[in-house]
Tab-separated table of C-alpha atoms and ligand atoms in Angstrom:
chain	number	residue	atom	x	y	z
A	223	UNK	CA	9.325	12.273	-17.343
A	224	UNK	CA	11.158	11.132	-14.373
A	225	UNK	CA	10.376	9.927	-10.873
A	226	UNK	CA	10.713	11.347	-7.211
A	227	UNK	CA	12.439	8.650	-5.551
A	228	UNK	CA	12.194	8.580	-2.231
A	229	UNK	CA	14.227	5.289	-1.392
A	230	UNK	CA	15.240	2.194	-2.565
A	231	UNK	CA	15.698	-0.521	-0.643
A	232	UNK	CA	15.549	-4.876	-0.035
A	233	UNK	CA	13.758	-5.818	3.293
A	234	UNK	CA	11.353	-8.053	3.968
A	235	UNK	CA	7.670	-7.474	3.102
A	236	UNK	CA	5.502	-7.045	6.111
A	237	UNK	CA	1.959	-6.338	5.242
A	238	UNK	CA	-0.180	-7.874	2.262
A	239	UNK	CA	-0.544	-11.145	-0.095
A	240	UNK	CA	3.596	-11.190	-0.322
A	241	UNK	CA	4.301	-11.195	3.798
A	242	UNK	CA	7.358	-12.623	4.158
A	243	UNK	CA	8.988	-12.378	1.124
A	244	UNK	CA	12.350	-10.474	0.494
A	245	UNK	CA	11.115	-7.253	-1.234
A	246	UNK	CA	12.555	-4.666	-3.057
A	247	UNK	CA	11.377	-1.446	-1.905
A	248	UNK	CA	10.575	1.265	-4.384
A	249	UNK	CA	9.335	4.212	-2.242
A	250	UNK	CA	8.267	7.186	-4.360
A	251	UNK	CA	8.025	10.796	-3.008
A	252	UNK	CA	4.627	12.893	-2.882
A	253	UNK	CA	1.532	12.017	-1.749
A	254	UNK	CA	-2.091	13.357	-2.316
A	255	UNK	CA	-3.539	12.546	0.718
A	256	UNK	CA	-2.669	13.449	4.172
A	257	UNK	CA	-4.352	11.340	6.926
A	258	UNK	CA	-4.991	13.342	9.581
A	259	UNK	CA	-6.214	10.682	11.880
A	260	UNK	CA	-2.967	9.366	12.491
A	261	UNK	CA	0.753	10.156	12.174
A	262	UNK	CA	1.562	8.690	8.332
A	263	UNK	CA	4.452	6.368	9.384
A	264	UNK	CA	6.311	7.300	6.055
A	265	UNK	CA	6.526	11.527	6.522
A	266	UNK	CA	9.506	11.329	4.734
A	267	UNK	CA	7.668	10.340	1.522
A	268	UNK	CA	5.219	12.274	1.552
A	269	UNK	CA	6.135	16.121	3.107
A	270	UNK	CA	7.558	18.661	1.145
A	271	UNK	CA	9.954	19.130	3.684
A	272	UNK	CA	11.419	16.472	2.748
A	273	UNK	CA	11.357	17.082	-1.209
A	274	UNK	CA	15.353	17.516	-0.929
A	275	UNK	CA	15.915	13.977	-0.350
A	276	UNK	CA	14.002	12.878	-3.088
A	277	UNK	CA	16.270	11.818	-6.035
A	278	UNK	CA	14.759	12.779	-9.655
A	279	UNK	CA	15.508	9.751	-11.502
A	280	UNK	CA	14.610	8.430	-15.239
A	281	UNK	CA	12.634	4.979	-15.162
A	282	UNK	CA	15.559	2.879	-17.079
A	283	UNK	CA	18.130	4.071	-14.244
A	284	UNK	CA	15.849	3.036	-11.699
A	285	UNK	CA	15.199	-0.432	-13.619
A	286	UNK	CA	19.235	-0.651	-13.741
A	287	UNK	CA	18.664	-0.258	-9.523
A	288	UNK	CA	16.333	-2.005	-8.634
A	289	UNK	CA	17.241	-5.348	-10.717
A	290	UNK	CA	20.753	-4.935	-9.010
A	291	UNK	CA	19.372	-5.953	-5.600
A	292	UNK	CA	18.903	-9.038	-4.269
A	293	UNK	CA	14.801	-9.970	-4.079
A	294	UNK	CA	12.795	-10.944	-7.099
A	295	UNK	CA	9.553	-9.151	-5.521
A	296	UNK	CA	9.530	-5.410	-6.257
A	297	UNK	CA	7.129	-3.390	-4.469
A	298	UNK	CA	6.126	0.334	-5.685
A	299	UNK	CA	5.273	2.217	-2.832
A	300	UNK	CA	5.378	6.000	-1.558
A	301	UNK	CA	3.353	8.050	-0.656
A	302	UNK	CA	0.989	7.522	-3.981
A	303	UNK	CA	3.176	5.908	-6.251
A	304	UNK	CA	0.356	6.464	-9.127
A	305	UNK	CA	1.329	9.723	-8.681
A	306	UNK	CA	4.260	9.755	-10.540
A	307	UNK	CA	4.746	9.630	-14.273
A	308	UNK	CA	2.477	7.539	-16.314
A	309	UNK	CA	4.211	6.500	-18.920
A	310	UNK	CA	7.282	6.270	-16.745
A	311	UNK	CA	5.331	3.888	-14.861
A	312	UNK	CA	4.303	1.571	-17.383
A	313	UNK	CA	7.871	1.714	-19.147
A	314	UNK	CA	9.501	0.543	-15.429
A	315	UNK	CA	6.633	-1.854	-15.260
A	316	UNK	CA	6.858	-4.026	-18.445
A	317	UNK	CA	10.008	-4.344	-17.890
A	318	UNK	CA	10.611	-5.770	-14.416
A	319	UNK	CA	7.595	-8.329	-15.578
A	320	UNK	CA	9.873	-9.142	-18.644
A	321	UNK	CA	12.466	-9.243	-16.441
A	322	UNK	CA	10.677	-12.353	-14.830
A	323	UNK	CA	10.407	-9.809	-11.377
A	324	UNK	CA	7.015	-9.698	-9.954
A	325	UNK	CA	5.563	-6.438	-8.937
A	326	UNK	CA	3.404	-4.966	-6.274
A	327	UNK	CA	1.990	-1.401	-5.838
A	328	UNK	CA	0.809	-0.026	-1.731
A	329	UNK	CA	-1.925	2.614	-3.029
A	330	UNK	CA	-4.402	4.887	-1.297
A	331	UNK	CA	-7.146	4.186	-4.125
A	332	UNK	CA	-7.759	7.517	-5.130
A	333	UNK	CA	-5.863	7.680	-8.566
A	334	UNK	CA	-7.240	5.749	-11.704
A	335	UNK	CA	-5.470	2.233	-12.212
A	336	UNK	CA	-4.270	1.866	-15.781
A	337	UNK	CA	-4.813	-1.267	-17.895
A	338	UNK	CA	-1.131	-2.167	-17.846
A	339	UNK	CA	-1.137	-2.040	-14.165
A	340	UNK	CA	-4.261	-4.091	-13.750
A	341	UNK	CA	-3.111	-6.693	-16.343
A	342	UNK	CA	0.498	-6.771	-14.373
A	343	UNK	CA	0.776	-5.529	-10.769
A	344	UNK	CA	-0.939	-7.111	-7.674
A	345	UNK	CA	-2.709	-4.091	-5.763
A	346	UNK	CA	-3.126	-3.900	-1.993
A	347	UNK	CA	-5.546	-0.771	-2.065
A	348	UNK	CA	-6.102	0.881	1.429
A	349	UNK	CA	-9.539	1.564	1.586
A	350	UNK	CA	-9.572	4.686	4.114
A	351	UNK	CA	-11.805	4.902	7.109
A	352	UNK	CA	-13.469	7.481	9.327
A	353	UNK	CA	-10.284	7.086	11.666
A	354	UNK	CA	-8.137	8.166	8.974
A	355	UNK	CA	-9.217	11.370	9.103
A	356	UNK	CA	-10.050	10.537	4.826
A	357	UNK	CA	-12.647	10.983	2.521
A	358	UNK	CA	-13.977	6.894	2.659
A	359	UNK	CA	-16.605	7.383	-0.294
A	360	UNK	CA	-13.871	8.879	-3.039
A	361	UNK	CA	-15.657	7.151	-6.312
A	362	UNK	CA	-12.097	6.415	-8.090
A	363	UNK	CA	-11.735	3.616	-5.016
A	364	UNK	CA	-15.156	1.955	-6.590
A	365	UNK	CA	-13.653	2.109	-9.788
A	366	UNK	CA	-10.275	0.812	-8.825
A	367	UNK	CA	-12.165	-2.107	-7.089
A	368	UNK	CA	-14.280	-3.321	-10.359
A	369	UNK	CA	-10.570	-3.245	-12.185
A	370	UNK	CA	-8.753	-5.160	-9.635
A	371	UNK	CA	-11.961	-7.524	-9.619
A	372	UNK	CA	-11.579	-7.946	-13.565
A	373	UNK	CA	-7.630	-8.562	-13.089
A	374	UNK	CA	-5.609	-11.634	-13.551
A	375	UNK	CA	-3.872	-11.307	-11.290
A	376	UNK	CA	-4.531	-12.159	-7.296
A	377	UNK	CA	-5.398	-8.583	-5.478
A	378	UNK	CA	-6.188	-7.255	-2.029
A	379	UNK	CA	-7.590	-4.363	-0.385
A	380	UNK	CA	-6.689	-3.337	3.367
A	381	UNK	CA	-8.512	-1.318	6.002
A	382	UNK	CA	-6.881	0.243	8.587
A	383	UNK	CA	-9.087	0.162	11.461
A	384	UNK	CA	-8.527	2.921	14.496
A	385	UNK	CA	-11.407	1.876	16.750
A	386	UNK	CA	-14.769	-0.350	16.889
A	387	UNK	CA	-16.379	2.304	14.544
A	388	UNK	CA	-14.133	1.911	12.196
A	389	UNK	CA	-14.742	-1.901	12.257
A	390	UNK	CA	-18.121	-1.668	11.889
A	391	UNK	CA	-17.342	0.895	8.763
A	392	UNK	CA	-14.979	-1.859	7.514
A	393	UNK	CA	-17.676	-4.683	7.513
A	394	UNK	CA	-20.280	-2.429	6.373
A	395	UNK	CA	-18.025	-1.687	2.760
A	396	UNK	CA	-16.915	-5.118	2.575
A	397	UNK	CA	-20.753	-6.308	2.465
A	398	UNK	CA	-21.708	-4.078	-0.178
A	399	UNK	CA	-18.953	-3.746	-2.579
A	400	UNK	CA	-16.423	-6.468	-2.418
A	401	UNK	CA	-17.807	-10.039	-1.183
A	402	UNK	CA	-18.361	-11.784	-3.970
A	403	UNK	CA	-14.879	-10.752	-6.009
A	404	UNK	CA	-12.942	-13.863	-5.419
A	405	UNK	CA	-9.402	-12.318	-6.447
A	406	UNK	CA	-9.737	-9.511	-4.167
A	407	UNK	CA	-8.180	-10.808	-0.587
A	408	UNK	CA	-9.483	-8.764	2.071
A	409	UNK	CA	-6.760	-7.235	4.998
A	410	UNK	CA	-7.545	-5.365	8.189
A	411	UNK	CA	-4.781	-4.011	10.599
A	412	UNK	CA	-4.692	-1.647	13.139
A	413	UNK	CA	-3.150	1.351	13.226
A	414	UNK	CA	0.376	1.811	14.739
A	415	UNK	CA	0.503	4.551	17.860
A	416	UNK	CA	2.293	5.204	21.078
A	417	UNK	CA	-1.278	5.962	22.577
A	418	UNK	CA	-1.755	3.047	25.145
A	419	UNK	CA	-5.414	3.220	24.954
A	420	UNK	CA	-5.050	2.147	20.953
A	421	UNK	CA	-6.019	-1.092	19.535
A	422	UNK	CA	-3.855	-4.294	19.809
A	423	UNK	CA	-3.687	-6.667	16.903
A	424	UNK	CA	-5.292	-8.883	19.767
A	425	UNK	CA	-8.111	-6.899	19.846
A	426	UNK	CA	-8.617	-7.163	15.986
A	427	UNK	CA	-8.507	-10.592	15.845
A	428	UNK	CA	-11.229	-11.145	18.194
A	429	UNK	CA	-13.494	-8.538	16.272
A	430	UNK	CA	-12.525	-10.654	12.597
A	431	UNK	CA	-12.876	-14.232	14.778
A	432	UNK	CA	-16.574	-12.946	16.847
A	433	UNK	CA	-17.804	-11.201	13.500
A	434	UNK	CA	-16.747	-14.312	11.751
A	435	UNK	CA	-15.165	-11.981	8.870
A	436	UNK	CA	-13.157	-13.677	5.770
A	437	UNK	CA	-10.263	-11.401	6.567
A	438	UNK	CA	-6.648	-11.827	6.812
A	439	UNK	CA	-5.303	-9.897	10.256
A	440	UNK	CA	-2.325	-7.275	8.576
A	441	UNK	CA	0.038	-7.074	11.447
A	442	UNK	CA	2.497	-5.208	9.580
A	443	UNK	CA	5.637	-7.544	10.453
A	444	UNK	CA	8.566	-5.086	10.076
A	445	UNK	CA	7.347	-3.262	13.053
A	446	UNK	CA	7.622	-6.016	14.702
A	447	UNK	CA	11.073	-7.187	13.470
A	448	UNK	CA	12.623	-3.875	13.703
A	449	UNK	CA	12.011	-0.677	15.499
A	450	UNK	CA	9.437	1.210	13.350
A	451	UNK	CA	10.717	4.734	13.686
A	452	UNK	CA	13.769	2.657	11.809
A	453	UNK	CA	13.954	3.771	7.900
A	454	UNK	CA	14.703	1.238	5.289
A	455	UNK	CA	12.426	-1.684	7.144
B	732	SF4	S1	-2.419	7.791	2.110
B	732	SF4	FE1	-0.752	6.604	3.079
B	732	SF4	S2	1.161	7.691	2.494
B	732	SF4	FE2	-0.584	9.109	2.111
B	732	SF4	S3	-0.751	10.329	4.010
B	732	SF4	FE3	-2.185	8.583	4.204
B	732	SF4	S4	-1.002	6.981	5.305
B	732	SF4	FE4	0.509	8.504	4.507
């Protein structure tokens, strides 16, 4: 029962409720999704290309890791970090919270949320759109959702909007399935491209602002701190 590691690193957290905060990164390998919409801005964690680079590693060595470095927020991340060993998982888990570490998980939605993730990890769930090239109506996401609303703890879902259509999509799920859960903080960022015809963060604002949406803009701050071809950010 051990992990695909993909890297393991402390930055600062760009995206979600924790922007800002020194992070520890805990990017796991494999992913069960490939958005075709856009290029995935973490290939490295997710191709099996790449499959020699990721380190096979037992969940109490990575614990010994990852409370070496220096942040107290621990993010699990990949790729689909529910992908990886259950119980594993849970083991790493429970311990960081013991540990007095808090812990957030970056997930596509698509895998079942345990109890003992619910009850101790603050989700941001990207909620795919047409623009990602996804399947947006995957019925594990509406499942995920009435956990994360049932949590404890404070939770978020993002969208990831390509264009006006996706927008519209955005506001159209939002209505039906998530106003109304007051722990769930809603995100919406645009995707990152070299096409100059894409859409600015500007642009997004003024859509959340004129729609009069109860969103947080996601700007994704490490791309804007550091060059985002950069790993490790
Ligand atoms: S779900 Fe996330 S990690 Fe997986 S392919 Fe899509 S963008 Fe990349």
């Amino acid at each position: 029962m051990v992990f695909r590691l993909s890297e393991l690193y402390t930055s600062i957290q760009g995206e979600g409720p924790n922007v800002g905060t020194p992070t520890v990164f805990t990017r796991f390998g494999g992913c069960n999704l490939r958005c075709a919409g856009w290029a995935c801005d973490t290939p490295y964690a997710i191709f099996p290309k790449y499959r020699n680079e990721w380190r096979r590693i037992s969940w109490l060595d990575l614990y010994d890791e990852i409370i070496k470095q220096p942040a107290q927020n621990v993010c699990l991340t990949g790729g689909e970090p529910f992908l990886q060993p259950r119980s594993a998982l849970a083991e790493l888990t429970t311990h960081l919270v013991t540990a007095r570490k808090t812990v957030e998980a970056f997930s596509n939605g698509t895998i079942l949320y345990p109890d003992w993730a619910v009850d101790n990890v603050t989700f941001t769930m990207d909620w795919k759109l047409p623009g990602s090239g996804e399947d947006m109506s995957n019925p594990i996401r509406l499942m995920n959702l009435n956990r994360l609303a049932s949590s404890p703890k404070p939770q978020a879902i993002k969208f990831v909007v390509k264009d006006i259509d996706d927008f519209y999509t955005a506001m159209g799920l939002w209505g039906q399935y998530v106003k109304g859960k007051t722990n769930i903080t809603t995100y919406a960022g645009r995707v990152w491209s070299d096409d100059p015809e894409r859409l600015t963060d500007a642009q997004l604002a003024e859509w959340i602002i004129t729609h009069q949406m109860p969103w947080k803009l996601n700007v994704q701050m490490q791309n804007h701190i550091w060059n985002r071809s950069q790993r490790g950010i």
